[in-house]
Coordinates of C-alpha atoms in Angstrom, one line a residue:
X202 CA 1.8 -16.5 41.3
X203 CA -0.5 -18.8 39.1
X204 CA -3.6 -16.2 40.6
X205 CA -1.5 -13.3 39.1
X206 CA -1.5 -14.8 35.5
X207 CA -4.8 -15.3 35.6
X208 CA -5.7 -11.8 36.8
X209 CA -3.5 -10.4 33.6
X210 CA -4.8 -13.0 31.2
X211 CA -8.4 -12.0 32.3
X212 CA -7.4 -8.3 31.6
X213 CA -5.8 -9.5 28.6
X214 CA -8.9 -10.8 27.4
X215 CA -11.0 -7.8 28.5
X216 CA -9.3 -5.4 26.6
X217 CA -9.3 -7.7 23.5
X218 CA -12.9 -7.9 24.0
X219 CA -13.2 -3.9 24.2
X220 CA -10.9 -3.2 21.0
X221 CA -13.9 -5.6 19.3
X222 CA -17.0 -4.5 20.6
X223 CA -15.5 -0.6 19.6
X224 CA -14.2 -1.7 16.3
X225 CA -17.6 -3.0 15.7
X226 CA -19.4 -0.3 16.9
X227 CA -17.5 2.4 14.9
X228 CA -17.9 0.5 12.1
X229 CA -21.4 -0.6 12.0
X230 CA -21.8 3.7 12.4
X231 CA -19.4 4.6 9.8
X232 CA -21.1 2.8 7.2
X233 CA -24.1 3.8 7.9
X234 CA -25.7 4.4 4.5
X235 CA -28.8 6.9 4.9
X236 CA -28.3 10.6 3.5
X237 CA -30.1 12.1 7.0
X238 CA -27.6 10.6 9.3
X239 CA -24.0 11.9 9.3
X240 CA -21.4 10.6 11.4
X241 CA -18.5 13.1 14.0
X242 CA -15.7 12.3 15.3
X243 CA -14.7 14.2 18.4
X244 CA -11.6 14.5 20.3
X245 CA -11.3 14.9 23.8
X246 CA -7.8 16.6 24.5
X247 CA -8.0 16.5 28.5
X248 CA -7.7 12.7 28.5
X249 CA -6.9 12.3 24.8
X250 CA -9.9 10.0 23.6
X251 CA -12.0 9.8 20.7
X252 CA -15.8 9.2 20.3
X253 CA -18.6 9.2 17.3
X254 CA -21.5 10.8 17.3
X255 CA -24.7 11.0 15.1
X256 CA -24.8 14.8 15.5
X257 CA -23.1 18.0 17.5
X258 CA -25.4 17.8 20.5
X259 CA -25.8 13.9 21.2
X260 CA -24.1 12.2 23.8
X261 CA -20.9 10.2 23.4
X262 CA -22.1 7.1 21.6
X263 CA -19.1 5.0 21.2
X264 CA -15.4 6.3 23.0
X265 CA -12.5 5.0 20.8
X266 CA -9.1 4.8 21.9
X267 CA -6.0 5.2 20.1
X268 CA -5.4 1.2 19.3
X269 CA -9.4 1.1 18.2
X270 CA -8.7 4.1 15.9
X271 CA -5.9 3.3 14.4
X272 CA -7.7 -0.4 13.5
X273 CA -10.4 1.3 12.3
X274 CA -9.3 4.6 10.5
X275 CA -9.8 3.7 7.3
X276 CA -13.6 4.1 7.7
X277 CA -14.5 7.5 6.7
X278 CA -14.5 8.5 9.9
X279 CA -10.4 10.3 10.3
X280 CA -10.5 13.6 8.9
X281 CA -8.2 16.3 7.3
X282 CA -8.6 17.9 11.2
X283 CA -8.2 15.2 13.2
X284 CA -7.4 16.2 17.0
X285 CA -6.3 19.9 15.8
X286 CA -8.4 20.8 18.3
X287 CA -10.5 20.2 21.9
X288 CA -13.2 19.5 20.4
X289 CA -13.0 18.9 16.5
X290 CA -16.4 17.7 15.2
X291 CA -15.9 16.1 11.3
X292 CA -18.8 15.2 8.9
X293 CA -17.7 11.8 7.5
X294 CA -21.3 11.0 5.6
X295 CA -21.1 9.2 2.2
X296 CA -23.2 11.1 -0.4
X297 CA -24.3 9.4 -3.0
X298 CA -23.0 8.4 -6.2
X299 CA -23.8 10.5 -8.8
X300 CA -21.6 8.5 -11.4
X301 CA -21.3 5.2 -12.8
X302 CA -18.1 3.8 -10.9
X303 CA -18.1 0.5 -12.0
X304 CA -18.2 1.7 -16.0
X305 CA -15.5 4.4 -14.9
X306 CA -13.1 1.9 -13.6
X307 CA -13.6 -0.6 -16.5
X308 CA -13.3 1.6 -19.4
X309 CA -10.3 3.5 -17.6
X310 CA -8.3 0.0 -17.1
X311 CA -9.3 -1.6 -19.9
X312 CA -9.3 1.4 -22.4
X313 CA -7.3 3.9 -21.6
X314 CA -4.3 2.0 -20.6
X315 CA -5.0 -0.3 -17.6
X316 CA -2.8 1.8 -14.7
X317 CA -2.7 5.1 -16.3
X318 CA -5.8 4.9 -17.2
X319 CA -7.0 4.5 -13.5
X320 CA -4.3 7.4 -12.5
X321 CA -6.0 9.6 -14.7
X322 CA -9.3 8.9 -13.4
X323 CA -8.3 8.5 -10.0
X324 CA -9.0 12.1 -8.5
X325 CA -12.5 12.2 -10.3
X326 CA -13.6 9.3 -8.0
X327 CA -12.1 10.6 -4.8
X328 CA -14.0 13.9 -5.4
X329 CA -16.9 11.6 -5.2
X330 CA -18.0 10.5 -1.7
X331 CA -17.2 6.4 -2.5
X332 CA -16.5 4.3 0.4
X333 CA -13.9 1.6 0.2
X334 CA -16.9 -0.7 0.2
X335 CA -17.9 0.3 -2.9
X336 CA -15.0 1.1 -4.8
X337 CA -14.1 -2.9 -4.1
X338 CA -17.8 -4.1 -5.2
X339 CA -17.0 -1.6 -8.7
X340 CA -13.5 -3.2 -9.2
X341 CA -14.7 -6.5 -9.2
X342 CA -17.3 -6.1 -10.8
X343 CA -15.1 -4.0 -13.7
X344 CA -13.5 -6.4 -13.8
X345 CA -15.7 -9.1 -14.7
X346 CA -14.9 -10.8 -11.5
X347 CA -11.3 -11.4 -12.9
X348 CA -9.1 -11.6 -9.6
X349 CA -6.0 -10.2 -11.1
X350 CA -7.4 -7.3 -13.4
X351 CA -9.2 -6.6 -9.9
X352 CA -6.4 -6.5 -7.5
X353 CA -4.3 -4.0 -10.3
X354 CA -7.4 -1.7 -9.9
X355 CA -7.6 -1.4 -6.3
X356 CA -3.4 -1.5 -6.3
X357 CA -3.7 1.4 -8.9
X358 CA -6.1 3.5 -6.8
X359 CA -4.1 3.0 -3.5
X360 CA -1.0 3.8 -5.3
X361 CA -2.8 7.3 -6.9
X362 CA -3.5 8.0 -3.3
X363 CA 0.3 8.6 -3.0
X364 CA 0.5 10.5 -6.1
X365 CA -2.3 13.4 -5.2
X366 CA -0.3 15.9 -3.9
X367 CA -1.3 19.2 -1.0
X368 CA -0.2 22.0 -3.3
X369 CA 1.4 23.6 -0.1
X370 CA 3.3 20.6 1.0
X371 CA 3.6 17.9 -2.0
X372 CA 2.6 15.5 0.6
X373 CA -0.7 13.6 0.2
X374 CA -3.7 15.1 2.2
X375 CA -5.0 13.7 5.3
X376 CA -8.3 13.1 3.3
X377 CA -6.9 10.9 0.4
X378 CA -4.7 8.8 3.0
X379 CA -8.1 8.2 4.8
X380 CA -9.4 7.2 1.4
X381 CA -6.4 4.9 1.0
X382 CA -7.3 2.7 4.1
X383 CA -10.8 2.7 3.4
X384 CA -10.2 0.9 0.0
X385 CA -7.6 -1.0 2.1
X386 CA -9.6 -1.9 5.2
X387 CA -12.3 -2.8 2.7
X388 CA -10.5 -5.3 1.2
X389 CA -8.6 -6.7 4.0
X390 CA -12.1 -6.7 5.8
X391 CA -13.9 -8.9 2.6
X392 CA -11.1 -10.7 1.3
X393 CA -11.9 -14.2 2.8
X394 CA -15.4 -13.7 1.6
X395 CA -14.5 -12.3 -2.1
X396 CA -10.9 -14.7 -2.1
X397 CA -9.1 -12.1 -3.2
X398 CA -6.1 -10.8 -0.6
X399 CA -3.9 -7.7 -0.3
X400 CA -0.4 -8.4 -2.0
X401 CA 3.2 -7.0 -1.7
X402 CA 2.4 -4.2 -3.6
X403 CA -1.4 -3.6 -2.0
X404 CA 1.3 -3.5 1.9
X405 CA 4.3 -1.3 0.1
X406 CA 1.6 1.3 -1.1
X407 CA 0.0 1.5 1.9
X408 CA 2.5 2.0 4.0
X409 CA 4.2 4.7 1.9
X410 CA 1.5 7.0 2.3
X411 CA 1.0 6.9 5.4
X412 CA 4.7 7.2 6.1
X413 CA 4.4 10.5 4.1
X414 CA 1.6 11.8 5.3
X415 CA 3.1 11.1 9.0
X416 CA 6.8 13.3 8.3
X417 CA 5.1 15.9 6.8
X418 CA 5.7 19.1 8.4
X419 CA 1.5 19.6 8.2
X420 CA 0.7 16.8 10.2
X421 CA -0.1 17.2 13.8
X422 CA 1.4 15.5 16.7
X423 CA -1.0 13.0 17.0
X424 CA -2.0 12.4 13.2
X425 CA 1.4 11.5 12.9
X426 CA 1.3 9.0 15.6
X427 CA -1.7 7.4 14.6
X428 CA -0.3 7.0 10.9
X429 CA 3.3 5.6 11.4
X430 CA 1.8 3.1 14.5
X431 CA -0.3 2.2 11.9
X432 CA 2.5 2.0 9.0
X433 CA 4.5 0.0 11.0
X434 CA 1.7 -2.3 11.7
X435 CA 1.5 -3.0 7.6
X436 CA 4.9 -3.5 7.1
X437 CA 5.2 -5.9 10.2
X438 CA 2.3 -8.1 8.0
X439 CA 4.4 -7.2 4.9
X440 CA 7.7 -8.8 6.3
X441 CA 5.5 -11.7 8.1
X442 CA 3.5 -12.5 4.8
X443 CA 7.2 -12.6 2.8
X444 CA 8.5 -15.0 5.3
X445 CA 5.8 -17.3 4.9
X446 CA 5.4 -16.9 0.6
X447 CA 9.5 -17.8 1.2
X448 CA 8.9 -20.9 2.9
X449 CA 11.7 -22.5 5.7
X450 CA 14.6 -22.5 3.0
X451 CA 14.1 -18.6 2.9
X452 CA 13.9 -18.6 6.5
X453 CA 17.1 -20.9 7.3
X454 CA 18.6 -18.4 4.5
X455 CA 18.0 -15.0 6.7
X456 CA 18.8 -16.6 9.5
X457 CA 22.3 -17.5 8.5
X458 CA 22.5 -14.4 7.0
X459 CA 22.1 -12.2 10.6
X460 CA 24.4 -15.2 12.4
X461 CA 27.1 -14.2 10.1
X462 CA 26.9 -10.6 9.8
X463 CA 26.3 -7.3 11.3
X464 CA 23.9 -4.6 10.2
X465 CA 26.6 -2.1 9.6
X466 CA 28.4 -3.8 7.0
X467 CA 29.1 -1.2 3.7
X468 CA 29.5 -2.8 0.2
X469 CA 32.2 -0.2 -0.3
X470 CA 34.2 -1.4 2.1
X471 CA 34.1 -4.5 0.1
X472 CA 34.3 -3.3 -3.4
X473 CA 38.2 -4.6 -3.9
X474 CA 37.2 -8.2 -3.4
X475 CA 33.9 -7.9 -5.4
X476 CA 36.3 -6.3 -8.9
X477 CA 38.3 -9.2 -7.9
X478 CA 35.7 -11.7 -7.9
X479 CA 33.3 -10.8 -10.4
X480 CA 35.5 -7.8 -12.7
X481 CA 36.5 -4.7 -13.1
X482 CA 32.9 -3.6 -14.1
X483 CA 31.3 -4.4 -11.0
X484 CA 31.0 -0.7 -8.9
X485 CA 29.0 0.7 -6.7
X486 CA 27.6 4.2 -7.4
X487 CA 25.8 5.1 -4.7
X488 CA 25.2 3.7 -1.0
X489 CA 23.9 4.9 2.0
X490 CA 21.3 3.4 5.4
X491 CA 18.7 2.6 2.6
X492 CA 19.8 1.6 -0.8
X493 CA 22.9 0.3 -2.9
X494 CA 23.0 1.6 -6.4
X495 CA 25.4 -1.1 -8.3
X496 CA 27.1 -0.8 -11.9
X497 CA 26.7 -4.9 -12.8
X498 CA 28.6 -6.1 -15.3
X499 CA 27.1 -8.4 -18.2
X500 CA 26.6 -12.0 -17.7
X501 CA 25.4 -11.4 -14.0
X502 CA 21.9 -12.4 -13.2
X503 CA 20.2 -10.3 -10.8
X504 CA 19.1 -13.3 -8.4
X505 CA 18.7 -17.0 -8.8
X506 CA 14.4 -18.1 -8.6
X507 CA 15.9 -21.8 -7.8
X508 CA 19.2 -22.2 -5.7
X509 CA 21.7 -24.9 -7.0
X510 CA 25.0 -25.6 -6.2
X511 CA 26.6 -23.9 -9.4
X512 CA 25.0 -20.7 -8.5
X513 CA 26.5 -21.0 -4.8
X514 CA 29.6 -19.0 -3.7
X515 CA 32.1 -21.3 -1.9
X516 CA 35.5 -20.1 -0.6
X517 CA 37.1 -22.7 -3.2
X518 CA 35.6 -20.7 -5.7
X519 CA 36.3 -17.2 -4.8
X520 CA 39.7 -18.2 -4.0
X521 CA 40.3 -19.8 -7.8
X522 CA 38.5 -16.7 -9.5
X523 CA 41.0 -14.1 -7.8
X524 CA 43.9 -16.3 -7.7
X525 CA 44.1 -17.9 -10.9
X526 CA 41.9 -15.5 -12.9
X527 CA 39.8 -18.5 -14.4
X528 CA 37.0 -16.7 -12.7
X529 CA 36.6 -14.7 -15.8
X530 CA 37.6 -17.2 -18.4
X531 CA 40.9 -17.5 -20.6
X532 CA 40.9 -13.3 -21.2
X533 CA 39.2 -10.6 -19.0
X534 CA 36.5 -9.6 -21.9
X535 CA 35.3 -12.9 -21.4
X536 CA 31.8 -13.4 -19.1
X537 CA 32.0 -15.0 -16.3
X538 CA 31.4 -18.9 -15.5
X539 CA 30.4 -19.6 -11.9
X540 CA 26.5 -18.2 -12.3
X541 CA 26.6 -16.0 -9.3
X542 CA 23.7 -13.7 -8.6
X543 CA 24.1 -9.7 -7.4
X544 CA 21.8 -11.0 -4.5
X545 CA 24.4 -13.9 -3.9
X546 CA 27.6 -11.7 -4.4
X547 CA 26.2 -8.6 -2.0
X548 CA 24.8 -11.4 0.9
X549 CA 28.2 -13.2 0.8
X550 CA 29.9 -10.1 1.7
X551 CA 27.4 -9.2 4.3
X552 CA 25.5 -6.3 3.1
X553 CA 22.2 -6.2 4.9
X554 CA 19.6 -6.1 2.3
X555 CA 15.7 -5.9 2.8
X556 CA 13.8 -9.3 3.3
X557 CA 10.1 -8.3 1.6
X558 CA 11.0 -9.5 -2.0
X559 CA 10.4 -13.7 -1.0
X560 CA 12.2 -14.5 -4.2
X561 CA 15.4 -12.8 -3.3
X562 CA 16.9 -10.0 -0.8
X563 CA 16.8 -6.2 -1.6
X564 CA 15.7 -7.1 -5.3
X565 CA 13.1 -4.3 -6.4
X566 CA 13.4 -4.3 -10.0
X567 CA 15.7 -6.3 -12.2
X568 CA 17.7 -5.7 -15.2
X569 CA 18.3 -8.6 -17.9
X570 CA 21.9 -11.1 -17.4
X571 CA 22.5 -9.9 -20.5
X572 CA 22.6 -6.3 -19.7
X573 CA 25.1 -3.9 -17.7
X574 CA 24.9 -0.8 -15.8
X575 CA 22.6 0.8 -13.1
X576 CA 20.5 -1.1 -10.8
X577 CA 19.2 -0.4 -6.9
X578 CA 18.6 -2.7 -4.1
X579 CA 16.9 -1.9 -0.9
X580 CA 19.0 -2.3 2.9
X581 CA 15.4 -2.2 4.6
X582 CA 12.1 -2.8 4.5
X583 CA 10.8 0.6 4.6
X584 CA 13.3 1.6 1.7
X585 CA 12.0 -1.4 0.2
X586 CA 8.0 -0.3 0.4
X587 CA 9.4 3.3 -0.7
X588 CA 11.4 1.9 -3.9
X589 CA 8.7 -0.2 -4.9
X590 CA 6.0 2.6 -4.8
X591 CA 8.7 5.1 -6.6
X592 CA 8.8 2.5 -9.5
X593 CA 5.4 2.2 -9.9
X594 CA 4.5 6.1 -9.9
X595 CA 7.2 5.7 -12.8
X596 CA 8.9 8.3 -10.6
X597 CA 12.6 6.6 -11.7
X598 CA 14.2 8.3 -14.5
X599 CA 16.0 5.3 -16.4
X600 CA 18.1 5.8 -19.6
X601 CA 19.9 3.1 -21.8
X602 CA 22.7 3.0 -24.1
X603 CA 22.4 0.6 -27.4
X604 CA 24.8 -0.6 -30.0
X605 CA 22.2 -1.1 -33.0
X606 CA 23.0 -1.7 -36.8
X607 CA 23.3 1.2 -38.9
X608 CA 20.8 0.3 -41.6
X609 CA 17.4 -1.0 -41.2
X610 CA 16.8 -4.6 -41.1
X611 CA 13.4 -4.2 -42.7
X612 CA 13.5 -4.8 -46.0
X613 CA 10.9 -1.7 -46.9
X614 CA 13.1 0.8 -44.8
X615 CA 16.1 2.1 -46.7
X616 CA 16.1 5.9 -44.6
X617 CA 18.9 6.7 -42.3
X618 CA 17.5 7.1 -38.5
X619 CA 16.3 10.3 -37.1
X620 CA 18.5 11.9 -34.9
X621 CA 15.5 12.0 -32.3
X622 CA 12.1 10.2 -31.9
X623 CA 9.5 9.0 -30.0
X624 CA 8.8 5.2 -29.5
X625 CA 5.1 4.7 -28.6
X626 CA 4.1 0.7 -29.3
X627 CA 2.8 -1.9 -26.5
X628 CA 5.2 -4.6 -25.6
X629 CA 3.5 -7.5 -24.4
X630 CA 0.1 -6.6 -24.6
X631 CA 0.9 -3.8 -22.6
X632 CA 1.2 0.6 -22.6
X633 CA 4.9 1.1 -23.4
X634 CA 6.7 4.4 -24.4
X635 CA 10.2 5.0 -25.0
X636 CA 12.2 8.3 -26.4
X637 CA 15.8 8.3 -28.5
X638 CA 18.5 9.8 -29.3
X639 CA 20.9 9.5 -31.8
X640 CA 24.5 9.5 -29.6
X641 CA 26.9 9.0 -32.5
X642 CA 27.5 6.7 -35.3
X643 CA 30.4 4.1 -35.7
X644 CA 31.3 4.1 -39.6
X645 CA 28.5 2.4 -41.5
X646 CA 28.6 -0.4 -39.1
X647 CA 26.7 0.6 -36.0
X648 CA 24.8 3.5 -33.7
X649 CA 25.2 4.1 -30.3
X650 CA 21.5 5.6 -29.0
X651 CA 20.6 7.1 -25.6
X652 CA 17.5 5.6 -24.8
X653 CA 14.9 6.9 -22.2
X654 CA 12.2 4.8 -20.5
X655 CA 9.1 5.9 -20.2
X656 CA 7.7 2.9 -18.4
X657 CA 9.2 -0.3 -17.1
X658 CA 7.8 -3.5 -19.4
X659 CA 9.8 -6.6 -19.4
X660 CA 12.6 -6.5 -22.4
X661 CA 10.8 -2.7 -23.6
X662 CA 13.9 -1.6 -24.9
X663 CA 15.3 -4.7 -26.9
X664 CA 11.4 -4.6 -28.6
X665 CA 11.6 -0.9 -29.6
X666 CA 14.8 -1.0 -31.2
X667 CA 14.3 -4.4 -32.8
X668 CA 10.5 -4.2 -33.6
X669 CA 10.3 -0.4 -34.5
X670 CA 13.0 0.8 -35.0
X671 CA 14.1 -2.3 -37.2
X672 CA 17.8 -1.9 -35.8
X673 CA 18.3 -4.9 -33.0
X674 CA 20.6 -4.5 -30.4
X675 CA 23.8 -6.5 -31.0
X676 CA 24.5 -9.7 -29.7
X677 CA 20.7 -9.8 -28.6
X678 CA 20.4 -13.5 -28.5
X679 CA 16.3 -13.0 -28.6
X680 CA 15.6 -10.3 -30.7
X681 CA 18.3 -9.9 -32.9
X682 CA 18.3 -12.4 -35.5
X683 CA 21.9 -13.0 -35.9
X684 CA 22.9 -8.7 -36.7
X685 CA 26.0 -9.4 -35.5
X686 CA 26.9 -11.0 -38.8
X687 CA 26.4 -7.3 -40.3
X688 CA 24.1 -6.0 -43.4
X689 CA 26.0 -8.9 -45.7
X690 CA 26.1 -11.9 -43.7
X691 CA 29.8 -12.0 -42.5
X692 CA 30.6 -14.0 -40.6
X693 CA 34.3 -12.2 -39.6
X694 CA 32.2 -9.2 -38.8
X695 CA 33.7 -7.2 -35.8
X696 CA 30.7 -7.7 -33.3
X697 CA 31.2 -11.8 -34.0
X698 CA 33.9 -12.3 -31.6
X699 CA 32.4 -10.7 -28.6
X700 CA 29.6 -13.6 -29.0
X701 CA 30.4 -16.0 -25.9
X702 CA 27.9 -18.5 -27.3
X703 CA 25.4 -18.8 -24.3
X704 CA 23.9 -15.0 -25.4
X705 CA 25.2 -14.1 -21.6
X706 CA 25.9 -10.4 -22.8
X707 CA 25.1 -8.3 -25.7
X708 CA 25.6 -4.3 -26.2
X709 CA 22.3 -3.0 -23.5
X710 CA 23.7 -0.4 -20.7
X711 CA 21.8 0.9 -17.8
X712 CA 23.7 4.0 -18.3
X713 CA 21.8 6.7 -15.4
X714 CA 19.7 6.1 -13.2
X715 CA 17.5 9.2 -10.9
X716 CA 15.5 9.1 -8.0
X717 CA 14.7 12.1 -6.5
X718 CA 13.2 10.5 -3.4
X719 CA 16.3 8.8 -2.4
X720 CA 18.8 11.4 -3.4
X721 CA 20.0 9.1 -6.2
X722 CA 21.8 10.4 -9.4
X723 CA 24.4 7.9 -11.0
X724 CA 25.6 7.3 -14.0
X725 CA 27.5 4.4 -15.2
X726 CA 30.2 4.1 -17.6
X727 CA 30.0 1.8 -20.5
X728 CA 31.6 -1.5 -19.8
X729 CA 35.6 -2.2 -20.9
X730 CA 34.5 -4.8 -23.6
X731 CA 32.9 -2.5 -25.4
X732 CA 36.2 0.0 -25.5
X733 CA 37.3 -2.1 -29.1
X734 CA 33.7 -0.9 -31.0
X735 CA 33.6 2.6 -30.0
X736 CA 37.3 3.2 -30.9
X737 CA 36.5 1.8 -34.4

């Protein structure tokens, strides 16, 4: 028996030492820099292996199987026509750079808007023959050597790799996803060296184009293998990299989590208990295999950074919140008091949420605790990658409704609002663009806007309206400046009793939400507290 193990381990071994010696070989060929040599990939169909070539009549200088490949694809050497036929010959050569990449990527990041900037730029350099090599060398160097502004670069032009479309098939090319891993491959290959790594998003980008790439209807049979073994192989690292950012809290977490419950489990089938616990307010919209689309009420934090035991859920708890109704406070319009999180109220309950998020389960993007309505969550990891790359394309259509004051709170500005208008001013240092609409006015009190989000910055809305608009939200206990006290200071204004003194709600609504790529198209209704404004 012992002679058996040895015999595998030694095979073991041997293959491990093939998949190197090839990886290295293909490697050292692919990046080959002179303008007289060009590399070919050919395909063997009658025993289904691959090989590179310097040119259509040399011998087979270095076989490749399908685990070597799909190690090594990123290098410029997998084509738009891979295996499509017996024997497909494809010229991978670099030409050379007829541009200035590094003063491209700078002024486009740094500019023209940091990520759009490099969007818009993006299908200029891929027209360009630029291997990953250099691409990462330009970044950094755009950069200024700043790991951060370096690592949005690259994330940027992985990510625009998913957004160039085939005009047949709106799926991305076979030629930009080989692009993708060669900026990927690059830096994974050179990120000991440069001590810069491949993030969350850098994984989650990456894997959703080759995901898409491998269902769509114009890939062949064996592209599509190649490209979802290797998809699977990123998000593997994805999940094992989040486990380990987690730490062994994290882990004893997920592993209670999948003692106690199945994989099956619906929030709908739950959503009695979860009014009872946590209001009226709290619905779910949507819900299927991949995501949960919830209506959360104000005064509910999305998840908790640092567990304690006030933001733990206890059967003691629950059972005094539904029983007694102190859950909510002396009267239902009141927030709630035991901090629990939407993470925290979906686990307990047992919906399975994805795991890549370290901080906390199925969390893709957040809402404030002070905010209601619309807000998705990921069941899986490959949702997860999916949702996160949607976001960043800006692919989600988001729209908000605010309770402002009627007149201006600048002391200059004495006009009544546009009906409509166009909110173009960065928050936070950063590109930020929102569009509104005048929904209806309440007396001379207050407006009610429809808001639409043009991109995603942190607290974008409660800016706009309060630093442009010069009409802060109500309630807002950051941007505000006391408005609920009205134009005259008085303090027996309407919107002063709906202050719970902690700033734990004010009058923000996720009101829709659409995602086109998960069939999702909800719209939430405004939350019951608000019912005594709007029927002034």
């Amino acid at each position: 028996m012992g002679c058996y193990w040895l015999v595998m381990l030694s095979l073991i071994n041997n293959s491990f030492a093939y998949v190197q010696r090839t990886q290295a070989a293909a490697r050292s060929l692919a990046r080959a820099r002179s303008p007289s040599r060009t590399l070919y990939l050919g395909f063997t169909r009658n025993n289904y292996s691959y090989y590179l070539r310097e040119n259509k009549q040399q011998e087979n200088v270095c076989p490749l199987d399908s685990f070597a490949l799909r190690n090594c694809l990123g290098h410029r050497y997998a084509t738009s026509s891979l295996a499509s036929s017996p024997s497909a010959d494809f010229d991978v050569d670099s030409k050379s750079v007829d541009f200035d990449l590094r003063e491209e990527l700078r002024r486009s990041y740094f500019e023209d808007g940091e990520t759009d900037g490099i969007f818009a730029i993006a299908p200029s350099i891929f027209s360009h023959s630029v291997t990953g090599d250099e691409i990462l060398a330009a970044a950094l160097e755009a950069a200024n050597y700043n790991k951060g502004q370096a690592a949005g670069i690259l994330n940027a032009l992985i990510a625009s790799c998913c957004a160039s479309r085939n005009d047949e098939n709106q799926q991305p090319a076979d030629d930009i996803v080989s692009i993708c891993l060669d900026i990927y491959n690059a830096w994974d290959d050179q990120s000991e060296e440069i001590g810069l790594y491949p993030d969350m998003v850098t994984f989650c980008y990456t894997y959703t184009v080759l995901v898409t790439q491998a269902t769509s209807s114009a890939a062949s049979e064996e592209n599509a293998f190649i490209y979802k073994s290797y998809a699977d192989e990123i998000l593997e690292r994805a999940t094992r990299v989040s486990k380990k950012l987690g730490g062994s809290k994290r882990r004893k977490i997920l592993s209670t989590f999948s003692r106690r419950h199945g994989t099956g489990v619906q929030g709908s089938d739950h959503l009695d208990s979860l009014q009872a616990s946590y209001g009226d307010d709290f619905d779910i919209l949507h819900e299927d295999e991949n995501v949960i689309v919830i209506n959360k009420p104000s005064g509910m934090v999305c998840f908790h950074a640092r567990k304690t035991t006030k933001g733990k859920i206890s059967r003691k708890k629950k059972n005094k919140g539904a029983k007694s109704g102190k859950k909510r406070g002396k009267n239902k319009d009141e927030p709630v008091i035991f901090d629990i999180s939407l993470e925290d109220a979906l686990n307990d309950v047992g919906v399975p949420l994805s795991t890549l998020n370290h901080e906390s389960m199925g969390i893709v993007h957040r809402i404030d605790r002070g905010t209601s309505g619309c807000i998705i969550l990921a069941k899986n990891d490959d949702a997860h990658a999916r949702l996160v790359t949607s976001f960043f394309l800006r692919h989600a259509k988001k729209r908000y409704s605010a309770l402002v004051p009627f007149h201006s709170t600048f002391l200059d500005d004495d006009e009544e609002l546009h009906e409509s208008g166009e909110i173009v001013q960065p928050v936070n240092g950063k590109a930020a663009k929102s569009i509104y609409r005048l929904d209806r006015s309440i007396g001379e009190s207050a407006l009610l806007l429809d808001i639409e989000t043009k991109t995603g910055r942190k607290h974008q809305v409660r800016i706009h309206c309060s630093k442009v608009l010069g009409r802060p939200i109500f309630l807002d206990p950051l941007y505000s400046e006391d408005s609920s006290r009205g134009k005259n200071g008085d303090d027996d204004h309407i919107f002063q009793k709906f202050k719970d003194g902690k700033g734990q709600r004010f009058f923000l609504h996720a009101s829709s939400l659409r995602l086109d790529e998960f069939n999702v198209d909800v719209t939430a209704s405004l939350p019951d507290w608000w019912t005594p404004i709007l029927n002034e």
